[in-house]
Each structure stands twice: as C-alpha cells, then as structure tokens.
XYZ file of C-alpha atoms in Angstrom:
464
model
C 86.895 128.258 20.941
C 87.172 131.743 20.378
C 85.069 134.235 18.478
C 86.213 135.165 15.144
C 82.808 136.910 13.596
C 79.397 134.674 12.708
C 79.589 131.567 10.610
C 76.810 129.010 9.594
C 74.115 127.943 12.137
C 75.599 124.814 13.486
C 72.943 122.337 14.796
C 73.832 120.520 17.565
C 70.506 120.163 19.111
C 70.579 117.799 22.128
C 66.672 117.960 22.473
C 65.458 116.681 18.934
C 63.709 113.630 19.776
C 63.440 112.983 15.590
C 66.540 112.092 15.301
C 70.129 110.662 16.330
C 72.104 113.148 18.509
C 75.924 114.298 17.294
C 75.402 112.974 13.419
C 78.106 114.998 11.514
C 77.874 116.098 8.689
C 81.880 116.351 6.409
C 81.791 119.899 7.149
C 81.989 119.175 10.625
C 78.895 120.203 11.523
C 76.660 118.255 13.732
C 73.755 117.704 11.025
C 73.208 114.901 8.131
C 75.119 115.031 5.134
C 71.970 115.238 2.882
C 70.709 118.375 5.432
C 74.019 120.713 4.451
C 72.773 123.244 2.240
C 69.561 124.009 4.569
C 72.061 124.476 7.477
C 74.074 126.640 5.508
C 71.204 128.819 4.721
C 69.627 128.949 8.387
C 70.285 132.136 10.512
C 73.975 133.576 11.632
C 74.972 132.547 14.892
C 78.363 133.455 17.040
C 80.958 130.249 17.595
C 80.439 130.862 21.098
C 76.642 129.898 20.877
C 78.145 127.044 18.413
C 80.048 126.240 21.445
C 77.348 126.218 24.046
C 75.369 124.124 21.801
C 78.020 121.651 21.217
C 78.672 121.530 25.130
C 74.886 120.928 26.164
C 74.956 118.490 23.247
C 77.782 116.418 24.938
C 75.904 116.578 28.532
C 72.659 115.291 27.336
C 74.690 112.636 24.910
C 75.882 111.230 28.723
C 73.205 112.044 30.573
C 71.440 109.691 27.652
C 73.901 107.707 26.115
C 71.467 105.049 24.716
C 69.621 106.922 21.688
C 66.487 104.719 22.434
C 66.293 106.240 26.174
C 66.712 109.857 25.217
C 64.287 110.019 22.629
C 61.812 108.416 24.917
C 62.440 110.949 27.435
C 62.248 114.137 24.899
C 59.222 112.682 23.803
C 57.582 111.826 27.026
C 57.901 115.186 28.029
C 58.691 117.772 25.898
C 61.610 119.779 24.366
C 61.429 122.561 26.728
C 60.393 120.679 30.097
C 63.994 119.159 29.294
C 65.648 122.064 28.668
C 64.371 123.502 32.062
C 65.508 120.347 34.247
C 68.441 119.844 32.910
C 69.549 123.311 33.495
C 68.372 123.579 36.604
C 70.473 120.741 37.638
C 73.640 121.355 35.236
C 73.803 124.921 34.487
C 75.380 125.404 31.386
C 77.501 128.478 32.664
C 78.911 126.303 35.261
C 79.952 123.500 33.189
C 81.485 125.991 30.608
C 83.676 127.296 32.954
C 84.548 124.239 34.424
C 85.244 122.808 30.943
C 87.633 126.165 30.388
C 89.555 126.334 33.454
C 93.588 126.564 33.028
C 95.185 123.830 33.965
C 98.789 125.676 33.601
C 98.841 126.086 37.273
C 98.765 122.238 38.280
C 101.531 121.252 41.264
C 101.382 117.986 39.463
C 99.728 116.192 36.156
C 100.778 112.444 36.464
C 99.024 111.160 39.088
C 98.437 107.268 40.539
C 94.928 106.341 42.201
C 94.311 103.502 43.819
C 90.999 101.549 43.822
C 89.138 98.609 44.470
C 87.421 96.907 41.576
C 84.124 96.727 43.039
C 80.957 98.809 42.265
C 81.171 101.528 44.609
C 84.219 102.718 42.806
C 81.775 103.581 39.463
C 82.599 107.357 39.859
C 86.178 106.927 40.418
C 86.251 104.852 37.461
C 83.926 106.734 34.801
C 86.104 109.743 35.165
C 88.596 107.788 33.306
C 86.575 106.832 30.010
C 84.066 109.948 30.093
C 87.775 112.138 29.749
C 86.988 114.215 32.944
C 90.353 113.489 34.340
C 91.777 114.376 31.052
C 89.583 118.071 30.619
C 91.048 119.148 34.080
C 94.565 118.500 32.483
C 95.148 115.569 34.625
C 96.847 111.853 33.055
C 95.862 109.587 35.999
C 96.935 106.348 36.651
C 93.726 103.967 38.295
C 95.852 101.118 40.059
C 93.511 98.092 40.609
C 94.622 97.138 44.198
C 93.764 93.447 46.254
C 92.486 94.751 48.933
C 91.655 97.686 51.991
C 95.068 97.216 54.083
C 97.000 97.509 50.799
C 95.155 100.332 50.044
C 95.748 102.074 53.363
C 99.818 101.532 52.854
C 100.040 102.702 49.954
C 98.800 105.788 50.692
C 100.522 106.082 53.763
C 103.992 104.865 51.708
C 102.375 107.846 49.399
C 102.580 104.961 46.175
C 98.767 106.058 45.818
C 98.821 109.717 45.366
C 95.044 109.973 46.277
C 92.172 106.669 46.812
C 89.324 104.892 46.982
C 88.745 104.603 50.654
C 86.342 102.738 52.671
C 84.513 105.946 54.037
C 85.648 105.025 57.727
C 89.113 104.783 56.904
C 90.249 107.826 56.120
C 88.529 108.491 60.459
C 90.758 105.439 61.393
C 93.798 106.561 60.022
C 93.467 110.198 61.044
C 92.955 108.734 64.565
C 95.796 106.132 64.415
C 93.449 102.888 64.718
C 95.636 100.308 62.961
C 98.670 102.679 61.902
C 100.603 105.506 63.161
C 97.912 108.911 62.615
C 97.892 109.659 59.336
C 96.207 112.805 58.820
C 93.751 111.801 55.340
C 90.368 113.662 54.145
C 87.351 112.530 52.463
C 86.691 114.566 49.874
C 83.135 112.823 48.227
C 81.329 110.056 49.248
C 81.217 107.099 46.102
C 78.157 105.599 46.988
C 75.346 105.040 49.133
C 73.831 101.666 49.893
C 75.301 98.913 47.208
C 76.127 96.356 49.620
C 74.154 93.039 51.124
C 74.766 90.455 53.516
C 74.863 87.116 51.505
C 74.761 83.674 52.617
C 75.177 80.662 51.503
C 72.672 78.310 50.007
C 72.970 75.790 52.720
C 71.578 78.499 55.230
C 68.282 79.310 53.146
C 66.202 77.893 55.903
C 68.216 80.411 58.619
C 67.094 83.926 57.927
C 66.430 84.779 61.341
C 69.494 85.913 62.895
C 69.070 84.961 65.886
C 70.046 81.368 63.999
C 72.925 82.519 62.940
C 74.845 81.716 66.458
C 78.716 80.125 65.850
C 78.344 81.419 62.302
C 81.853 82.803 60.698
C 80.633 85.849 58.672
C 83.089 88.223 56.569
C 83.758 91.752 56.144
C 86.299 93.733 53.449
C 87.812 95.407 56.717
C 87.895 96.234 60.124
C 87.318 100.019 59.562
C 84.255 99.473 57.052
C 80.607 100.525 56.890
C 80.180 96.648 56.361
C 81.655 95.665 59.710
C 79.426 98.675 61.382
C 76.381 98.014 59.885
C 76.550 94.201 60.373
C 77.401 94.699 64.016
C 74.619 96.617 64.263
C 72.224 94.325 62.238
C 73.585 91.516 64.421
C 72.570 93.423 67.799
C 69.612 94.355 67.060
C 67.988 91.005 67.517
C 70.238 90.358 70.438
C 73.328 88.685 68.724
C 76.476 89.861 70.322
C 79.252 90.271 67.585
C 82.290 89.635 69.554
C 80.729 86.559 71.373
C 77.652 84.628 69.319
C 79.285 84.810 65.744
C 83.067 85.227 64.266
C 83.437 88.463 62.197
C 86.468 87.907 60.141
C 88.180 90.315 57.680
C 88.161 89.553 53.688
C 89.613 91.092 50.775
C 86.257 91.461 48.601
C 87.429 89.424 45.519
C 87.909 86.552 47.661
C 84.765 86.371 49.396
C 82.380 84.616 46.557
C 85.399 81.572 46.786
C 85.559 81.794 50.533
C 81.502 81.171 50.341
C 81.953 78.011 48.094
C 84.539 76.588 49.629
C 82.678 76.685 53.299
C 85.573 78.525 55.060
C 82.607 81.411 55.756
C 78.645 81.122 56.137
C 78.374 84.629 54.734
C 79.182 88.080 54.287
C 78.214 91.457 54.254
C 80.316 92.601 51.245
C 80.417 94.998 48.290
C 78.792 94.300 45.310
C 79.596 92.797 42.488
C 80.238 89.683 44.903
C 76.957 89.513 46.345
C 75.348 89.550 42.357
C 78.251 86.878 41.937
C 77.622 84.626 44.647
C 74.035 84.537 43.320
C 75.292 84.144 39.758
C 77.925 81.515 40.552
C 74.891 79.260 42.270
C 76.974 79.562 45.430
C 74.854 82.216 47.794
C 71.398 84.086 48.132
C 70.882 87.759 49.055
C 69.430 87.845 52.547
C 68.691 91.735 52.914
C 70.089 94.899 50.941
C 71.883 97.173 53.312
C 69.467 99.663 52.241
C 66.942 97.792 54.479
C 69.624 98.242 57.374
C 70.080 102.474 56.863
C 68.102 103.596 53.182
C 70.979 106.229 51.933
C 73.610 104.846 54.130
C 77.907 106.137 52.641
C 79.846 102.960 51.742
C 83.129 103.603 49.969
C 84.767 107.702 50.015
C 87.336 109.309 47.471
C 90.072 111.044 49.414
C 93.845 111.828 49.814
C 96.425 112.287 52.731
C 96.237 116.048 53.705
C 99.734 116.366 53.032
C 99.243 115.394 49.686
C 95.972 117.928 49.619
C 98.416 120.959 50.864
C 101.492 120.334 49.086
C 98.937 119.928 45.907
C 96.068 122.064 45.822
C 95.104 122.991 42.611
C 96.026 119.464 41.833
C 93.845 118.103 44.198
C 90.923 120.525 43.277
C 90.984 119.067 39.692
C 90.633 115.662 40.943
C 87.688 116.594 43.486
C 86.166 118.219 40.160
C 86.571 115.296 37.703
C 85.565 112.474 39.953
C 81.996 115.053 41.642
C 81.756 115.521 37.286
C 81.199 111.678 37.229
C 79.409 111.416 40.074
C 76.769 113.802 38.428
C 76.866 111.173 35.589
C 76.073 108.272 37.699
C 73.575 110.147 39.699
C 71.192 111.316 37.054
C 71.879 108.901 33.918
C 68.566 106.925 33.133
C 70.694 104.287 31.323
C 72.689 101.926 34.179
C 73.328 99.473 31.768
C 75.482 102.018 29.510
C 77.383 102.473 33.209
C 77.615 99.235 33.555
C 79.251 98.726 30.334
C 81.645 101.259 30.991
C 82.761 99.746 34.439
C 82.471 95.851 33.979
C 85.236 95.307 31.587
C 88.579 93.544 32.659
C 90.641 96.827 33.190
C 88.058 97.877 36.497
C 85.745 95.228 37.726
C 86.313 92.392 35.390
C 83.103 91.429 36.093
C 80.300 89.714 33.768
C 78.321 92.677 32.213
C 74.851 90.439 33.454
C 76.154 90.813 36.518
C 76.833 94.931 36.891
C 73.928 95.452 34.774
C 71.721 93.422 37.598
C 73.581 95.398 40.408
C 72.942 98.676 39.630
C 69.509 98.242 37.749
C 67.874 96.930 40.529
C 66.536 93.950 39.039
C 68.203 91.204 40.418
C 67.976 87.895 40.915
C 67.750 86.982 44.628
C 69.451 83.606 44.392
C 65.998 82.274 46.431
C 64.138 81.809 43.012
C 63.066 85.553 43.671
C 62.776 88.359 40.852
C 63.637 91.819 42.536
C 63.091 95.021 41.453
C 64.650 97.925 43.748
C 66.034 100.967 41.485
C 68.125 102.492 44.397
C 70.249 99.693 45.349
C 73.049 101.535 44.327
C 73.334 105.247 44.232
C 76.131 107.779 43.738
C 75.359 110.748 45.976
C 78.980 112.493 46.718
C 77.798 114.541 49.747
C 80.462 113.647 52.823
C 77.798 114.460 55.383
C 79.349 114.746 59.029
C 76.078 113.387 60.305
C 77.780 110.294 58.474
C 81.369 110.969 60.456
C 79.789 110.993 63.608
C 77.487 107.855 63.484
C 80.447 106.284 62.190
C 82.908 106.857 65.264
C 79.992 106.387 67.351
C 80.170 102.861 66.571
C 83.740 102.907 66.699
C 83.314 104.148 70.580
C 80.517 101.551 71.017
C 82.462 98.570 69.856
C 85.939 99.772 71.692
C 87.961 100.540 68.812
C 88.321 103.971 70.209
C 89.352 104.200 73.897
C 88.515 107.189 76.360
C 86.807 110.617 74.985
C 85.772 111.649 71.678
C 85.457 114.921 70.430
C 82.962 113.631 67.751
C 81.837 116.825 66.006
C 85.506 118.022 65.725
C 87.044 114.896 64.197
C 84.370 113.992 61.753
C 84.711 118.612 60.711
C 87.874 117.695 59.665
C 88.035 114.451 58.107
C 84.854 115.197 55.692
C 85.448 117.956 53.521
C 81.882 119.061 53.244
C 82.305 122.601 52.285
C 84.961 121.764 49.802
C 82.717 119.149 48.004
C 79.387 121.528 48.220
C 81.756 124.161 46.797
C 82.658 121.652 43.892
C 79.250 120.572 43.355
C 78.113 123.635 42.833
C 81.293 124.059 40.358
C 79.826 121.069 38.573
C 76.660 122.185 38.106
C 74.884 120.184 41.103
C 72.554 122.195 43.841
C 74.424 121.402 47.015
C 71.969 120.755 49.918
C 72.557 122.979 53.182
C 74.142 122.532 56.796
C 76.291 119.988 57.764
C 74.788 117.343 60.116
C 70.974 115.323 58.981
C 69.322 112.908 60.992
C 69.615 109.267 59.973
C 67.460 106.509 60.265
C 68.856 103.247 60.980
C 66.653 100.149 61.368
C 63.380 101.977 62.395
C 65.713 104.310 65.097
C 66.937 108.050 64.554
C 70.551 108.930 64.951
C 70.738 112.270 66.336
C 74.432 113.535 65.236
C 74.301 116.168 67.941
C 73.955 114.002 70.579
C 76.519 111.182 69.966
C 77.448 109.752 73.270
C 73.972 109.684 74.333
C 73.518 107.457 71.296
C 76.308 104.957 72.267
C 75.014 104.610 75.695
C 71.698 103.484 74.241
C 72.275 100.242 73.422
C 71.902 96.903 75.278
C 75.105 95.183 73.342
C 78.081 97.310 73.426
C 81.400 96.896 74.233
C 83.023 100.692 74.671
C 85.542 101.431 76.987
C-alpha cells in the first residue's frame, strides 16, 4: 500500500475489547456503519500507519479467532499489557516485511507437498487456509498420502517436491537405512509430544509392561520417534523389543481397525487414532508420550537438498509460510478454532470432537477417566540437534546403524537449525540460542555431547 498523502483515521484497532474486531464499515473502513462520520472527523493519519494497523489487526484476529476469547483476554489484562506481549513476540516490523517480500524471484510457484493426515501435520496444513503459502507467492498442492514409505518414494521419485517427514527420516534416508542415501534436510520440527501408546480394551487390567510379553504392538514406521520411544519405554522395565514383544510397522489410518479387529494389542501411534480408538469404544490411552520425554519432536517439515539448492528462494518461502503457521499454532488460545480448520475431510477427515479433544487436552481416557493436560500437543518448530543425536543414538543402540557414527556431524547437517532460527526470527519469533539442550527422558538426562557413552549405558541393546 503505498503512501499517497493523509486520508481519514482508519480504525482497525485489534485491542478494543468493546467490540467485534474487523467490522467494516461501506467505506471500507474497519468501523460500524452508524460510527462513519466520527471516523471521518478523527485525526489525519498516513496509509502506511492505516496499513500497520490493518496488519496487527489481522495477527491478533488469528492469534484470537474466537471473538469471545479475545475480548476475555483484552479485558483480563489490559490494552497495553497486550500490545507489549504481542510485540515482543511478533514484531510488527518483522511481519511487515515478511508480508512485503517480492516473490518475482521464485525458481518455482506450483509446488506439491506431501503429508500425512494426522495431527502433527497442523502447521503444514494451516498454512494452506490462513493464505501464508499464498502471501509468499506460492500455489501449493497438499497431497494427502497413505502412509511413511509412500511418503519417502515420493520424494525420492521427487513426485513430492518438499514433505511431512517423520523427524527421523529425513537421518535415515540421508544415511541410506532403507533406500539408496538420499541426501534430505529438516527444516522445522511440526510438533512435539502428540502421540500415546493405546491399547485395547481387553488389556485394561495389563498396564504394567512387564505384562505385555508376546504382545504384537504397532508403529507408523521403522524410522519413527514412535518406534524409538516405545523401544525405549519397553526397556526400561526390562522388556526386550526384538525378543519379549512383536513391533510391527502400520500405516496410521489403519491402526484404530487393526485394534478392533485383534490383529494388534496396541500401538504407539499419532494422534487422531489414539482419540479415535477411544472414541470408536475400541482402545484406552495407557500413557501420553509426554510422560515418556515432556517436549519430545514427532513429525519434521523438510525437502531433498537437491530440491533445497536447485530452489532456494523457493524453498525459503516455504520454510517462512509453514514457521508463519507454526507461530499460529504455538500461541493461539483457541485450539478448537485449529481444530476446525484441520479436521475437515480435505486434511484429517476426522470428527471435529475428536481434534478438538486432542489438542485441548481434555480428553477422554477411554478408562472412564476425564483428563485435562493442555500440552499434549504442541507446535514448537525448533530442529534441535540435541534431537538428531538422541535420535541416531537409538538407531546405533538398536543396530539399524552398523560400525561408527559421527553423531554431531550427521545430525549438523540434516537439521537446519540456523536456517529455521534465521526464519523464526523473520517471522517474528525469539529464536532460543546454541544448538544442542539436554533432554530428559523417563527420569534420565541425555547428554548430546556424549552420545556413545549414552548407548553403552543401557542393559537392553542390540548395537553392532
């Protein structure tokens, strides 16, 4: 919007708590039609300010998308207490020039992503409907796929120009674990925690695992925080994975009929299935993965680094739209407008109870329990190499990988980290600093710097 002298105060004010936000008036200002003349008679103002104003109208509008929520908020504390956090988090400078970026110099505008219609993919998704792909000139195509080894090939066949990836994937094909090496990059985590192991109702009076002994539990895929964390869960009260139970692989849409029709006794999935199993009367929740590793990466948007050199500034408007969305997810107070925008038929084609429960928090168990647990599922994009290297480290430990790793050089340049702190920042997010944390996993510390001294800790392993 350029400049062309001062014009009428315009009033989009995204901190009135009095009264409904972006109500336009047929001038096309953003005021009631009955408040017209007193706009017209307020102070001169520049269309650049109209501009700002208009932009900070639109953050807080999906920040707040339920009118009920934000005005509770203003209220609760305070026009300029807002004001403050929000810019602190989202300055409006950033998002500004974000918002006026050229996108003349795009290698390419069509472009096909491929995901899995499960919850984790909620940023990938809300890109799409919030118009973030769209404002970095981009007209992508989300292609619903079946399943984790479809996804992998059609990257690899490059149908998929970029993906949702299981966050280990992108390590295993890099590394050649299940295909030629394929060189790919995470570029943000999707989400952290979001996933359960759910059994079914027939084992209600087995939650010690140590019952669990000839059970036939599923995963989405080999190369999957699910299959790593479960091992892990497994182990730590002395069940070996390979020998006590059968771990068997599962595209997640199947795994709520594979539970009903006995073929598995459970599965440490992604939601929406655990939420469905419960729903359908089929399975209870026996733990959150959050009780396994609080804050743990699940699913990871990346792309081939071929596709990332050939395709730059392509591939830098992508990273921007889907850490824009991110932001969204992270910090809106209203999950069930999120779940509305993710549940219909197009992306999950899941019941809206059902998403809504999810990423609330308040779920039922499927035990006759009531929970309440507001981080279940959150959407911090940070591609921490702490996270890389805990991740092959269980790769080493259950021989997946064979001889020597160079840990701290394969996970520096599989997770983008200072390309995704250099986009959050972009975006209006303060990026945290370094590039390895310590992690907590059941009650024990993973120390990323010391990663083979980690694998030879444990009493169950099966590295070679």
């Amino acid at each position: 919007m350029s400049d062309q002298g001062p014009i009428a105060y315009d009033a989009h004010d995204a901190y009135n708590a009095e009264r409904p936000l972006l109500i336009a008036c047929g001038c096309g200002g953003n005021h009631a039609p009955h408040q017209h003349a007193e706009q017209q008679s307020k102070q001169i103002v520049s269309t650049d300010e109209i501009s700002r104003n208009f932009l900070e109208a639109a953050l807080v509008k999906a920040l707040f998308p339920h009118e009920p929520t934000r005005r509770a908020f203003l209220s609760a504390v305070g026009r300029s207490t807002a004001m403050a956090a929000i810019a602190s988090l989202v300055p409006l400078a950033s998002m500004q020039a974000m918002a006026q970026e050229s996108s003349g110099n795009l290698e390419r505008k069509e472009l096909k992503v491929g995901f899995i219609a499960i919850t984790c993919a909620a940023p990938l998704i809300m890109a799409e409907p919030l118009g973030f792909y769209r404002e970095q000139g981009l007209n992508v195509h989300l292609v619903k796929t079946a399943g984790w080894g479809m996804i992998r090939e059609k990257v690899i066949k490059k149908e998929h120009d970029a993906s949702h990836f299981l966050s280990p994937m992108p390590l295993a094909m890099s590394l050649g674990l299940g295909n030629e090496p394929f060189p790919t990059s995470v570029a943000t985590i999707q989400n952290n925690n979001g996933q359960a192991i759910t059994l079914h109702l027939k084992h209600k009076d087995k939650r010690d695992p140590k019952q669990w002994k000839g059970f036939t539990l599923a995963v989405p895929f080999v190369y999957s925080m699910h299959n790593f964390l479960l091992r892990y869960y497994l182990a730590e009260f002395g069940i070996d994975p390979d020998a006590d139970v059968k771990i068997v692989a599962v595209p997640p849409p199947e795994m709520v009929a594979k539970l009903s029709d006995g073929s598995i006794d459970g599965f440490l999935g992604p939601d929406p299935f655990n939420q469905r199993a419960v729903f359908d009367g089929v399975g209870f929740i026996h733990i959150l993965s959050k009780d396994i590793w609080d804050g743990h990466p699940c699913c990871a948007f990346g792309a081939s680094d071929e596709f990332i050199k050939q395709n730059p500034n392509t591939f830098a408007a992508l990273f921007r739209a889907i850490i824009s969305a991110s932001l969204i997810a992270s910090l809106s107070t209203d999950r069930y407008e999120i779940a509305k925008t993710i549940a219909p038929q197009a992306y999950l084609n899941q019941p809206l109870e059902v998403i809504s429960q999810i990423l609330s928090g308040k779920y039922p168990d499927g035990l006759g329990n009531t929970r309440s647990v507001p981080d279940r599922a959150i959407f911090n994009p940070v591609p921490w190499q702490s996270m890389a290297v805990w991740m092959l480290t269980q790769m080493k430990r259950w021989g997946y990988i064979k001889g020597d790793v160079n840990y701290a050089q394969i996970a520096e340049k599989v997770f983008m980290l200072t390309d995704a702190k250099q986009h959050m920042a972009h975006a209006g997010w303060n990026p945290p600093k370094g590039n390895y944390r310590k992690h907590i996993i059941m009650g024990k510390s993973f120390d990323a710097q010391k990663p083979q001294e980690y694998v030879n800790s444990f009493a169950i392993s099966h590295q070679a």
